[in-house]
Every structure is written in structure tokens, then in C-alpha cells.
CSV table of C-alpha atoms in Angstrom, one decimal:
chain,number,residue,atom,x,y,z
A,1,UNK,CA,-26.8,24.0,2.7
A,2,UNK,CA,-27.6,21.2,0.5
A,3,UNK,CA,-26.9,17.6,1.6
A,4,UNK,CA,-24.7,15.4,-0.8
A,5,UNK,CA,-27.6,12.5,0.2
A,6,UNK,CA,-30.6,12.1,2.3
A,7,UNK,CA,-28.8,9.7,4.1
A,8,UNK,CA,-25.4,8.1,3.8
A,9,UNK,CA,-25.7,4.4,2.8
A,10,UNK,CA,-23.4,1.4,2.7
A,11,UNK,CA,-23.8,0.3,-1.0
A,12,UNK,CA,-25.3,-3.2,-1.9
A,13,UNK,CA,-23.3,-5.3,-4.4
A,14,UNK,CA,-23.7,-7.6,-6.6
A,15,UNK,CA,-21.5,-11.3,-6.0
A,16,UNK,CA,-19.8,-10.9,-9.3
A,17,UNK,CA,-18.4,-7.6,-8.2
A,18,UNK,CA,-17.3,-8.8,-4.8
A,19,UNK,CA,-16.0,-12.2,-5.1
A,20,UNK,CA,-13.6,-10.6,-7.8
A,21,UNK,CA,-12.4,-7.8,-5.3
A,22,UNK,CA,-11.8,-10.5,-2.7
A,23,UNK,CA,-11.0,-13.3,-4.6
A,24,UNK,CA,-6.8,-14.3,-3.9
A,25,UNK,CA,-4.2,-14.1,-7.0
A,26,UNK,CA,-1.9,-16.9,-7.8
A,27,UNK,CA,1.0,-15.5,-5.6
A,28,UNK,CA,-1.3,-14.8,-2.6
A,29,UNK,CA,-2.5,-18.2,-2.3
A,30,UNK,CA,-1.5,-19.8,1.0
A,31,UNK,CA,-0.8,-23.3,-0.5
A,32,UNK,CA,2.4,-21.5,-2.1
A,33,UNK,CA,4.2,-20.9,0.9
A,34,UNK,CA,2.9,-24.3,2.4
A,35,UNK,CA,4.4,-26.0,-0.6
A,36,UNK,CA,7.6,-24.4,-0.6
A,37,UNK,CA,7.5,-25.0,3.7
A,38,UNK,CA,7.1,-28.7,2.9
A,39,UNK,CA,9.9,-28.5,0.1
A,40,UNK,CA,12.3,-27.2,2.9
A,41,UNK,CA,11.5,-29.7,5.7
A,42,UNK,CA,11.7,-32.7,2.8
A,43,UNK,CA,15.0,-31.0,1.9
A,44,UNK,CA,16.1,-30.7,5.6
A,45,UNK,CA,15.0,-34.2,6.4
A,46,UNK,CA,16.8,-35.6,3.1
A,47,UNK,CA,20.2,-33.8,4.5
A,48,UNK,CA,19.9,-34.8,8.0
A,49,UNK,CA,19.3,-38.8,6.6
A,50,UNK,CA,22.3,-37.4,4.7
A,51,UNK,CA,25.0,-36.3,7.0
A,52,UNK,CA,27.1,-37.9,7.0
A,53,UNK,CA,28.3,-37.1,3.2
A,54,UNK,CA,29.9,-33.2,3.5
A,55,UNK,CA,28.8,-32.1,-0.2
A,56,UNK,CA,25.2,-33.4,0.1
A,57,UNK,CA,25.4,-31.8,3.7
A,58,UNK,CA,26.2,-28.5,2.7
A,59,UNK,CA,24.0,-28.6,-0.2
A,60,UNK,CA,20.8,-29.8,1.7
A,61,UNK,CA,21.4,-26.8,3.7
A,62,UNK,CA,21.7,-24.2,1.7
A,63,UNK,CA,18.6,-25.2,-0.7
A,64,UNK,CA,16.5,-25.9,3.0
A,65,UNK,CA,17.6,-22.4,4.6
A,66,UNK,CA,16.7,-20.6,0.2
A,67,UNK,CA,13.5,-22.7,0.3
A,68,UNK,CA,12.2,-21.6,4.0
A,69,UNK,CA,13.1,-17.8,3.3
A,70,UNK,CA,11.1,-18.6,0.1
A,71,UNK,CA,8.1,-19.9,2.2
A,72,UNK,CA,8.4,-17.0,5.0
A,73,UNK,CA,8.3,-14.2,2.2
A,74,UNK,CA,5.4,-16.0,0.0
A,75,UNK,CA,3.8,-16.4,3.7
A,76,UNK,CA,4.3,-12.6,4.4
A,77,UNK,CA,2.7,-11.7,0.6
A,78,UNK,CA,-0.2,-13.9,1.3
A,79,UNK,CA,-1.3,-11.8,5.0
A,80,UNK,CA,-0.7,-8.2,2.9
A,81,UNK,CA,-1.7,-8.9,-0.5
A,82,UNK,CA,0.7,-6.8,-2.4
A,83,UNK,CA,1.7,-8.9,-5.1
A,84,UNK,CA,-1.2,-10.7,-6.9
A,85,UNK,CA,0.4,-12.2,-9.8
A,86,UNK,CA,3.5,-12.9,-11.7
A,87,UNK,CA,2.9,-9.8,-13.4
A,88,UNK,CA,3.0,-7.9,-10.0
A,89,UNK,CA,6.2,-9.9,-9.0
A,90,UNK,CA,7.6,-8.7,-12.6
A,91,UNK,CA,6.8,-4.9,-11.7
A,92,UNK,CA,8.2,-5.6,-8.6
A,93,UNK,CA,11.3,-6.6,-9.6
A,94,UNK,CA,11.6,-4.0,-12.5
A,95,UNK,CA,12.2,-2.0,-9.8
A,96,UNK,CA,15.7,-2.9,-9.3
A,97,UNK,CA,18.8,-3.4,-11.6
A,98,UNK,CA,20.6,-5.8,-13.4
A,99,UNK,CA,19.9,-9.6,-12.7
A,100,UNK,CA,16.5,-8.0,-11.2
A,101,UNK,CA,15.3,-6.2,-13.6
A,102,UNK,CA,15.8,-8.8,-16.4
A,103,UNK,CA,13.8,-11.8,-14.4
A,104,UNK,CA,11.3,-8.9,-13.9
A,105,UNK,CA,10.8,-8.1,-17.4
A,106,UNK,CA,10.8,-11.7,-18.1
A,107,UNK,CA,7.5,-12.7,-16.1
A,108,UNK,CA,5.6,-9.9,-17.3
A,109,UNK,CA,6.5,-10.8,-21.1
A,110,UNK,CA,5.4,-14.2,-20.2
A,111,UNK,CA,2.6,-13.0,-18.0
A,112,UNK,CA,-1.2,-14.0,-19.0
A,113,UNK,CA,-2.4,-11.5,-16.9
A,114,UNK,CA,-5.1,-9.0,-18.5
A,115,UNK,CA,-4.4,-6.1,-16.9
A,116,UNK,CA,-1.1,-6.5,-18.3
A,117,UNK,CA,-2.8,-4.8,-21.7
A,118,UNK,CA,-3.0,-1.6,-20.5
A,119,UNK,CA,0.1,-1.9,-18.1
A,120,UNK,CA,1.1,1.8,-17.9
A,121,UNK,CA,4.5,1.1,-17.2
A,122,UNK,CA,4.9,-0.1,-20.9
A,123,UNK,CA,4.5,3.9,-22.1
A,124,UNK,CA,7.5,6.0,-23.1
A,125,UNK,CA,8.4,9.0,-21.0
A,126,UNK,CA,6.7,12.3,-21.9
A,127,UNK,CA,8.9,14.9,-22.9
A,128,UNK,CA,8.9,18.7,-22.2
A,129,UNK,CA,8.5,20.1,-18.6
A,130,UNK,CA,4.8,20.8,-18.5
A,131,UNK,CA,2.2,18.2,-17.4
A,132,UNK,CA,2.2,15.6,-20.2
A,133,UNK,CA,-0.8,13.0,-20.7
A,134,UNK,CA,-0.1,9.6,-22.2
A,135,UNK,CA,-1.4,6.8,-23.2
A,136,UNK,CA,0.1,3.0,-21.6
A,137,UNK,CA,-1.5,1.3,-24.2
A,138,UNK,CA,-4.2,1.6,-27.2
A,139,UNK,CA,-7.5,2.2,-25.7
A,140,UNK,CA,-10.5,-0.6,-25.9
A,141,UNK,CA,-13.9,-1.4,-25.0
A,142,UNK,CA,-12.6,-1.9,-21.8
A,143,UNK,CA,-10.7,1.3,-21.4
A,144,UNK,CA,-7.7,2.4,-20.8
A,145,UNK,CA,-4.6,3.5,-19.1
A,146,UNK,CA,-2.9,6.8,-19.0
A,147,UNK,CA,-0.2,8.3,-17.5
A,148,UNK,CA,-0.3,11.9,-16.9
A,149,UNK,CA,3.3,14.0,-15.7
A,150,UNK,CA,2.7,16.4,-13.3
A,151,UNK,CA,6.3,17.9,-12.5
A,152,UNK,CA,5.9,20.8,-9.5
A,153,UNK,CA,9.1,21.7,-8.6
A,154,UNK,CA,7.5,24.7,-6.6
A,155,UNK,CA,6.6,22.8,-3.9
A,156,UNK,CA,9.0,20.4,-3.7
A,157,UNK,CA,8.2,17.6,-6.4
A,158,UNK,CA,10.6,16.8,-9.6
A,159,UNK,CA,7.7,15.0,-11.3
A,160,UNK,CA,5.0,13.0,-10.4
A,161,UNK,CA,3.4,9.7,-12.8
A,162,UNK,CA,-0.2,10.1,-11.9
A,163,UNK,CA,-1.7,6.8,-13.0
A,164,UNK,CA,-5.6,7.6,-15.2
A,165,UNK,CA,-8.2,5.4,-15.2
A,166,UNK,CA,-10.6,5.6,-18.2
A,167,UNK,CA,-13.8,3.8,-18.1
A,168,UNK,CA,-14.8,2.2,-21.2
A,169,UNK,CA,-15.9,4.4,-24.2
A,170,UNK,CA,-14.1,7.3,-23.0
A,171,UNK,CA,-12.1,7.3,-26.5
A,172,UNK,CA,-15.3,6.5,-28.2
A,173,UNK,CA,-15.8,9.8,-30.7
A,174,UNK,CA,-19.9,9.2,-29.8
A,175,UNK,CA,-18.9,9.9,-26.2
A,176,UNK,CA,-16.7,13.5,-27.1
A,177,UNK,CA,-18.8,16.0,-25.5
A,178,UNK,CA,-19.4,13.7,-22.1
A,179,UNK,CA,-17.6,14.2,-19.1
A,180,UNK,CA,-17.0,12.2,-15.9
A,181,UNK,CA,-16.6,12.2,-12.6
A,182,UNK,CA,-13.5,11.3,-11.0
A,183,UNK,CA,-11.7,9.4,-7.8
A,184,UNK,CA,-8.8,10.2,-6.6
A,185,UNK,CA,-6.9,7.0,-5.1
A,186,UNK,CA,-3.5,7.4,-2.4
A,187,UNK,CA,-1.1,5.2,-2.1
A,188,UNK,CA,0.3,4.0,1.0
A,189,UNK,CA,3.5,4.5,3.2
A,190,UNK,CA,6.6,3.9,3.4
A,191,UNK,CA,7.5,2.1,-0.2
A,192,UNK,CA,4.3,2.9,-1.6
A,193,UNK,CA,3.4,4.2,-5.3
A,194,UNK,CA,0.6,5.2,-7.7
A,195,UNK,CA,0.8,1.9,-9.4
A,196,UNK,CA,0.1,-0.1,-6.4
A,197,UNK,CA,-4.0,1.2,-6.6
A,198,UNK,CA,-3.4,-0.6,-9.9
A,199,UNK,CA,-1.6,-4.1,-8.8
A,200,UNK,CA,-2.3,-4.4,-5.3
A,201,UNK,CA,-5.8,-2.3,-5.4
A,202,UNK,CA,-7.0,-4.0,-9.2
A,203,UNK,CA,-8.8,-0.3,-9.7
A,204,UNK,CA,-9.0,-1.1,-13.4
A,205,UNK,CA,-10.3,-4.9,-13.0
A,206,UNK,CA,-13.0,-3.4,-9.9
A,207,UNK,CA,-14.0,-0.3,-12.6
A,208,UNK,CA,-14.7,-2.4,-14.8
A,209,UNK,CA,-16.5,-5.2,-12.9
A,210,UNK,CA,-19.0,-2.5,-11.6
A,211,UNK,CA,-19.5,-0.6,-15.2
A,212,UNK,CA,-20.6,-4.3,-16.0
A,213,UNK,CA,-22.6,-4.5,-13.7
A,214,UNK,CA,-24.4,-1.4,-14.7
A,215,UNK,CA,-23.7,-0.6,-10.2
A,216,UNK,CA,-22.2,2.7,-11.1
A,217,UNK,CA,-21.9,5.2,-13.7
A,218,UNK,CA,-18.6,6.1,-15.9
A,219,UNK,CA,-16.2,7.5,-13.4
A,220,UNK,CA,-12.2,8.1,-14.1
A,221,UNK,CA,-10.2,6.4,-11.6
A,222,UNK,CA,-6.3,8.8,-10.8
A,223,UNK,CA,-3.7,6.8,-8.4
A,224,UNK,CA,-1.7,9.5,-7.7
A,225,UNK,CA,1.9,10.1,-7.0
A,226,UNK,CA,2.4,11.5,-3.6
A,227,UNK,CA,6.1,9.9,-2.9
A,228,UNK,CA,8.0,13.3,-4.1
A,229,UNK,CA,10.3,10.8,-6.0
A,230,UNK,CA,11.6,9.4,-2.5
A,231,UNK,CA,9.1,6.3,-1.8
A,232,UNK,CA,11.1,5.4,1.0
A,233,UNK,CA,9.4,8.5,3.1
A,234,UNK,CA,7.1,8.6,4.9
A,235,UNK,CA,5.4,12.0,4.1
A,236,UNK,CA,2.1,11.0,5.0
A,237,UNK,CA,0.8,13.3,2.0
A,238,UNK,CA,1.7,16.5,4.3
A,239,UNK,CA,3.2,20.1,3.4
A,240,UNK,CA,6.2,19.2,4.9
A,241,UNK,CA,8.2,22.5,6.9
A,242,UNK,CA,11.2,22.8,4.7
A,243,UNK,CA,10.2,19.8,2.6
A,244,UNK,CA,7.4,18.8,-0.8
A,245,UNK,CA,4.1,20.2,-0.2
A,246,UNK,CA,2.5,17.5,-1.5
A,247,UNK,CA,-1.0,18.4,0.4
A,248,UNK,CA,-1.0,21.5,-2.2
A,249,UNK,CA,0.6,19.5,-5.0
A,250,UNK,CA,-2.7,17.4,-4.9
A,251,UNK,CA,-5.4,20.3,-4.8
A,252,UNK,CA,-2.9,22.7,-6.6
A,253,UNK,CA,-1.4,20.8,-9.5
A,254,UNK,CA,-2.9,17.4,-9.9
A,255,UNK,CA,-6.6,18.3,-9.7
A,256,UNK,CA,-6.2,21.4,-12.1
A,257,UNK,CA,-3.9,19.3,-14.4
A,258,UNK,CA,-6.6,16.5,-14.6
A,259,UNK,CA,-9.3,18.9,-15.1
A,260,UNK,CA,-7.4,20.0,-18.4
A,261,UNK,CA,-6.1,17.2,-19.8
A,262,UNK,CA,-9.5,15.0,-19.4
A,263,UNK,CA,-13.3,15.7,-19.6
A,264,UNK,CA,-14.0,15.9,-16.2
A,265,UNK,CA,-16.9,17.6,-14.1
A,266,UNK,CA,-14.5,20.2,-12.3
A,267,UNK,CA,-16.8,20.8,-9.0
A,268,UNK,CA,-16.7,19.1,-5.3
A,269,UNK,CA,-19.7,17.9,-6.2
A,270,UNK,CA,-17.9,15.1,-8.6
A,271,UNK,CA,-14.8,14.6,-7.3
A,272,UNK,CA,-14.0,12.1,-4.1
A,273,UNK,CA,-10.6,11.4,-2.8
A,274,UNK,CA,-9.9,8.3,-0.8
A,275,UNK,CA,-6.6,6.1,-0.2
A,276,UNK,CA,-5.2,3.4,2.1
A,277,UNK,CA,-3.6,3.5,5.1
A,278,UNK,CA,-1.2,6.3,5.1
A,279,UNK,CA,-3.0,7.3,2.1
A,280,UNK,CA,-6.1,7.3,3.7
A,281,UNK,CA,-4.9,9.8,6.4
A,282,UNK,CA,-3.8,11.9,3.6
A,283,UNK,CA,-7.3,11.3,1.9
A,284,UNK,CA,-9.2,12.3,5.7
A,285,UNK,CA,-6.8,16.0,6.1
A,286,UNK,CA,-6.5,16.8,2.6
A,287,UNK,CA,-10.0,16.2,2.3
A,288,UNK,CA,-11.2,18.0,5.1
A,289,UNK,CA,-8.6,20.7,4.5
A,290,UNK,CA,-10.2,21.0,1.0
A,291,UNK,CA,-14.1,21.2,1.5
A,292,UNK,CA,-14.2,23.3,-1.8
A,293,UNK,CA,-12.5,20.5,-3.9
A,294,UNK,CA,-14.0,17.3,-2.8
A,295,UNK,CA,-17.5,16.1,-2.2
A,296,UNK,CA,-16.6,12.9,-1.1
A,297,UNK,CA,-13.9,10.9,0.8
A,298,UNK,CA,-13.2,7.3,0.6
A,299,UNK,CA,-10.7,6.0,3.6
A,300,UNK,CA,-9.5,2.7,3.8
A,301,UNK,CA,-7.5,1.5,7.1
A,302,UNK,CA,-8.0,4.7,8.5
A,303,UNK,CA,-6.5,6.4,11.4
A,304,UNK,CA,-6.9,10.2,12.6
A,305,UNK,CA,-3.1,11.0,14.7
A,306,UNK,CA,0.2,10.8,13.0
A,307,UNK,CA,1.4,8.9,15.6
A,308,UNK,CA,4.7,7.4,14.8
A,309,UNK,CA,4.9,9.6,11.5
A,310,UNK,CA,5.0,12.9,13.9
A,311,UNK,CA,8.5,12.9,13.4
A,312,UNK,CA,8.3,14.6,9.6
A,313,UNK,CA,6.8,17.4,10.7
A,314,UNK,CA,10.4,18.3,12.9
A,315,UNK,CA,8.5,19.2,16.3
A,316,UNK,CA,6.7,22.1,14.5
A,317,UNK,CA,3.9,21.9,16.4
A,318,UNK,CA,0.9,24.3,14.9
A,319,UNK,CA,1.6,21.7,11.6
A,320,UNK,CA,1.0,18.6,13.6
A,321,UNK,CA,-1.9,20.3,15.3
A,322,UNK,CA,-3.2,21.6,12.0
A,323,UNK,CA,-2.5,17.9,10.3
A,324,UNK,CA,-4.2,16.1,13.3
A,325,UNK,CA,-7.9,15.1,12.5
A,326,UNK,CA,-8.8,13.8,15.9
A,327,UNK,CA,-8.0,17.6,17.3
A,328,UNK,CA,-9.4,19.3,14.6
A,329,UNK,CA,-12.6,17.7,13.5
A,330,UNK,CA,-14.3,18.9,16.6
A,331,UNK,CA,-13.6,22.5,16.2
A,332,UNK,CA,-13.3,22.8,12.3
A,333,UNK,CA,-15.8,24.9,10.4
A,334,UNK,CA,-18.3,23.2,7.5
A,335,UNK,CA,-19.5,25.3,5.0
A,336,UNK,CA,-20.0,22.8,3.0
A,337,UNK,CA,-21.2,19.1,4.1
A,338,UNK,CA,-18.9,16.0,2.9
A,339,UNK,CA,-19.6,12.3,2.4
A,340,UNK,CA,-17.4,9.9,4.0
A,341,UNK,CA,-17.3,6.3,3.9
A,342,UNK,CA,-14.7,4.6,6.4
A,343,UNK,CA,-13.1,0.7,5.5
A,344,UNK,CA,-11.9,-1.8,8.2
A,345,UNK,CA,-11.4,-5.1,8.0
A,346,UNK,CA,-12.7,-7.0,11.4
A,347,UNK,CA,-9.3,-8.8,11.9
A,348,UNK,CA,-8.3,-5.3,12.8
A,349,UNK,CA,-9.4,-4.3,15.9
A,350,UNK,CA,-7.7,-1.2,16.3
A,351,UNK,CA,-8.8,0.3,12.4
A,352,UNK,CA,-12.6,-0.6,13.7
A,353,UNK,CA,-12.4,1.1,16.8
A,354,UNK,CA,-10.6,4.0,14.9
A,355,UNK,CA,-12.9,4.2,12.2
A,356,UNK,CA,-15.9,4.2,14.1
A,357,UNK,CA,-14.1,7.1,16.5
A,358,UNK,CA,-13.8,9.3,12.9
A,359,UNK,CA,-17.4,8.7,12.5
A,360,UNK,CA,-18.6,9.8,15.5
A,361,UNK,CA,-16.7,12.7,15.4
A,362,UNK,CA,-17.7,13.9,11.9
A,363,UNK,CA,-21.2,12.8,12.4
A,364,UNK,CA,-21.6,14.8,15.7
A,365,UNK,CA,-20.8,17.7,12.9
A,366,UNK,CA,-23.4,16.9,11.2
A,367,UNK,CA,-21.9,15.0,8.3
A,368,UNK,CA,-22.9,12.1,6.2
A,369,UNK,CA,-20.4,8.9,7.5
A,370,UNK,CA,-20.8,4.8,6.9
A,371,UNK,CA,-18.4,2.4,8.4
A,372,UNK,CA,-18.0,-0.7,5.9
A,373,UNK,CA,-16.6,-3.5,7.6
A,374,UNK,CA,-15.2,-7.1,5.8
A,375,UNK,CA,-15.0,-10.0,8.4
A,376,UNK,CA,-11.7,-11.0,8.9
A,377,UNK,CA,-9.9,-8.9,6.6
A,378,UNK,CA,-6.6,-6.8,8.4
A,379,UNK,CA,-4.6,-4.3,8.2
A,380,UNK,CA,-3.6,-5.1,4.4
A,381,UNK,CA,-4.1,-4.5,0.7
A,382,UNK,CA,-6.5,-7.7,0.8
A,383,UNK,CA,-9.1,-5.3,2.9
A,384,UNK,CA,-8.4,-2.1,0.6
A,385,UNK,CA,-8.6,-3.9,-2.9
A,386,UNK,CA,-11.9,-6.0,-0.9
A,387,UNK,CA,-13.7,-2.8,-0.3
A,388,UNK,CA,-12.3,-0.8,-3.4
A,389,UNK,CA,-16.2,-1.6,-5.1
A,390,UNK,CA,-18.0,-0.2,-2.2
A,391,UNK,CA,-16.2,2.5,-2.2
A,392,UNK,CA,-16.4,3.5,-5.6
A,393,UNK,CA,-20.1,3.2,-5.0
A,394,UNK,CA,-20.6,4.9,-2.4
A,395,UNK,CA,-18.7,7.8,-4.4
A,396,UNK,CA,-21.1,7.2,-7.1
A,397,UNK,CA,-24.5,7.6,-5.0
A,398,UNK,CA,-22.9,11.0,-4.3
A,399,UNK,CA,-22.2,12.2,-8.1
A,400,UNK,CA,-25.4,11.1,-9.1
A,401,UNK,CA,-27.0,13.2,-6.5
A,402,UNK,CA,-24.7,16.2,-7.0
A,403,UNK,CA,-25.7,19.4,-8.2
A,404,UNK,CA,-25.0,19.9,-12.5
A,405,UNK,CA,-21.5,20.7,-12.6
A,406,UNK,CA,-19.6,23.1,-15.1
């Protein structure tokens, strides 16, 4: 049995890389919802001084109770770290209709934002039934964005926009006979989408940081699209009983689907699969459910039980015991060692005692495990997109030891 590394190693990076991974966007900085707190309590002071005059009264009110809801959800944005900038809050807002979706489409065409350049959500829809690949914007020195359509309705999925990554040079005709190896990114649950990797989890802007820093080699980056067009479900990335069977739809359709329409290595070897949160328990069981697909696993925020999430599974209980890690690990068979690196943040408590559980647990099996910790990151995007880089490192140490692929 051939080990993916002689030992497993927590990657050392460079500031540039890391400061930009942590650094806070413009609508995550705290001094937003401080200034629009203060706004409120001038306001409020302004219409108590003010009382005794019935239309300034009822005026003072209403723009101090809009201003502290302002301040309470700017306040919630900047603990998660979901939306960075305006052109997050834009995508955001394109989400819904009318009034909505016009403000929405308004900050991004105002936005400054570089990543808006290859925004994927600016391509057309593909057309046909079959698995369609397209490009979100002209390709660069900095790469590119593609989305690629991966409609199953076999197993319970309409269509899926899996969001592709290309490092720089991929269009380059010098580069048409190289391949690459590729990371697969989940999204979180309930709510959550393959864009988010891309707002939230700044993939593209962390790609290319490390390609710059010469840290890693050309890799392509796929969020993919595990909601089964109902975001608001929590599937946890299972093969629901009667429901999608989005556990297959990821080894079954998207890898295969990827494999063709890009120049990929198509081995274990050089593919890793990782995610956040809910994602990242659909990264640990897919994963270890799928020793002959991935090499690697990257797994942010992690936990091992469904928990709370039990519920989807509708009391069938050989799936929850067969989509519980913490049972399983113990018992499961290896024929084929994996790499896993495991993401807290320390303001967690309970993901570090989790993650460090995991690892135990896989290392007593004799597998390759590092736990990466951020100091007083939490539960939130700021610790995913934070350790995104050492992730996609660690991934890397493992391709460049991996046997020649096909």
C-alpha cells in the first residue's frame, strides 16, 4: 500500500497568501455596524429631545428602529463573514425579485470588485439537457470562471451549476496537452450554494494568491451544487431514502462530467474533496465512502454525527448508521490510505474538540491527518475562507507526491 506522504504536514505560508485569506471585506468590517449603532442612538436621542412634536416623533422612530436593524444585521455579517463586498450584497440580493433584484444588479454594475470579472453569474444558461460547460467571462492571465450543467434527474437532481475554477494559462494553446489536478469545494447548509466557495470562500482570489506565490502547482478549483435546487434543505450531501442522491450525484455525475469536459488527471491520486461545515461532513462520508475517487479530503468546521440533521434520513436507521463517521471510522475497511487535513478556528471550542476526535479516530487507522487551527476564528465563513490556502496546500503536497495519473 503506498502512502500519499511520508508524513502528513500542516503547510507553511507565505504572509501575502494569508493576510489576504484573512484580511476583512468592506461589509464585514465592524466599524459598519458601529457607525450605523451610533446613527440610531443620535437618531433616538434627537427624537426623544424631540417629543414633544408628533411628526418628528414618529419619524425619529421609525429611522432609529430601520437604522438599529441595520446595525444588528451588518453586526451578524461581520461574526459569519458571508458577504464581503458590495458585490456579494449585489449577488445576494439578485436572489430575490423586483425592487431586490434591481438594487442588486445595481451594486454589482457599480461594483469595483475584481472578482467581479469573471463573475459566473454573468453567463447565459446552457441549452440542451446534457452536461454543458461555459464560460462566465473571457478567460485571462488570471484565469477563469466556468460554469459547467450537470442535470441528473436519475437521482433526484433537475440540474446542478457547478462553479470551475481555472488557474491561469489553462486557455493558453502552449498549455493544451497539460492536465491538472482538481479540488472539489461543498457548500454549506441550510441556504447554502456553489457560489458561496466563490464570495464567501474567495477560491478564485486564494488560487490565485498561491499560483503567485509559486506555493502550489496549477490546480482547478469545482464548488459544487449539492442543494438539489431546494437550498433551503438541509440534505447534508446524503442519498436521501425517497429523496436526491446527491452522495452519488457527486462521484457519479459531477466527477465523470468534470473529467470530460476539462483536462484533468482522472485518478484518487489528484483529486481532493473538502467543504465547510455541512459541507464538510459531506466532504468526511462521501470521502470515506469513496476511497477509489479521492486521495485527499479537506474539512473545514468539521463534525462526524448528523445530529440535528438526523431527521432527513426519516428514522431509516442502517442510512444514519451508514452516514455516521464517528460509528463507522472504527470498523471501516482501507484499501487505500487517504490524506486528511481538519480546519477549526480556536473561538470554537466544540469544532476543535471535534476535529481533533476525527483525527484520532482516522489516525488510529493508520491514516495521514493534520489539525489546522486559526486563533480566534469561529464557527463561520471568516475560518473556512482563513484556512481555504492551507488547505489547498495541503491538497497539493499530496498531488505532487501522487503516483502518474492517466
Amino acid at each position: 500500500m503506498t502512502r500519499l506522504l511520508p508524513q502528513a504536514v500542516d503547510p507553511v505560508l507565505p504572509p501575502s497568501v494569508t493576510s489576504q485569506a484573512r484580511d476583512l471585506g468592506p461589509l464585514e468590517s465592524p466599524l459598519l455596524w458601529l457607525a450605523f449603532a451610533g446613527a440610531a442612538t443620535a437618531v433616538l436621542a434627537v427624537t426623544i429631545a424631540l417629543a414633544h412634536r408628533r411628526r418628528a416623533r414618529r419619524w425619529g422612530v421609525s429611522g432609529s428602529i430601520a437604522l438599529f436593524l441595520i446595525a444588528a444585521i451588518t453586526a451578524v455579517n461581520s461574526y459569519v463573514g458571508y458577504v464581503r463586498t458590495p458585490s456579494d450584497l449585489g449577488r445576494l440580493l439578485q436572489r430575490g425579485s423586483g425592487a431586490m433584484n434591481v438594487a442588486g444588479t445595481l451594486l454589482r454594475g457599480t461594483s469595483d470588485d475584481p472578482a467581479e470579472d469573471s463573475d459566473p453569474s454573468t453567463a447565459g444558461s446552457s441549452s440542451g439537457g446534457s452536461p454543458a460547460a461555459r464560460p462566465a467571462a473571457p478567460s485571462n492571465a488570471n484565469g477563469s470562471i466556468e460554469v459547467l450543467n450537470v442535470p441528473d434527474p436519475a437521482h433526484g437532481v433537475r440540474n446542478g451549476e457547478n462553479y470551475v475554477v481555472l488557474p491561469a494559462g489553462y486557455h493558453d494553446p502552449a498549455s493544451a496537452a497539460k492536465r491538472y489536478p482538481v479540488v472539489y469545494l461543498i457548500h454549506g447548509y441550510p441556504y447554502g450554494g456553489p457560489r458561496d466557495w466563490l464570495t464567501s470562500g474567495s477560491a478564485p482570489q486564494t488560487l490565485k494568491s498561491l499560483e503567485d506565490a509559486n506555493v502550489i502547482q496549477p490546480m482547478i478549483i469545482v464548488s459544487v451544487d449539492l442543494t438539489a435546487n431546494r437550498p433551503s434543505t438541509d440534505w447534508e450531501c446524503l442519498n436521501v431514502p425517497g429523496g436526491p442522491q446527491l452522495e452519488t450525484y457527486l462521484a457519479s455525475s459531477i466527477v465523470p462530467s468534470v473529467d470530460k469536459h476539462y483536462r484533468t488527471f482522472a485518478d484518487r491520486g489528484h483529486r481532493a474533496l473538502g467543504g465547510m461545515s455541512g459541507g464538510g461532513f459531506g466532504a468526511l462520508n462521501i470521502g470515506l465512502h469513496h476511497l477509489g475517487e479521492f486521495g485527499t479530503l479537506l474539512i473545514s468546521l468539521p463534525y462526524d454525527d448528523l445530529n440535528d440533521s438526523v431527521g432527513v434520513l426519516g428514522g431509516n436507521q442502517a442510512a444514519i448508521a451508514a452516514n455516521t463517521p464517528r460509528r463507522y471510522i472504527p470498523t471501516m475497511p482501507f484499501p487505500q490510505k487517504i490524506a486528511v487535513m481538519l480546519t477549526v478556528g480556536t473561538g470554537a471550542p466544540t469544532d476543535v474538540a471535534t476535529a481533533h476526535r476525527i483525527a484520532g479516530s482516522l489516525q488510529r487507522r493508520g491514516q495521514e491527518v493534520v489539525v489546522h487551527a486559526e486563533r480566534g476564528f469561529n464557527h463561520t465563513w471568516h475560518t473556512a475562507r482563513a484556512t481555504l490556502p492551507y488547505m489547498l496546500a495541503f491538497a497539493d503536497q499530496n498531488f505532487r507526491t501522487a503516483p502518474a495519473a492517466s
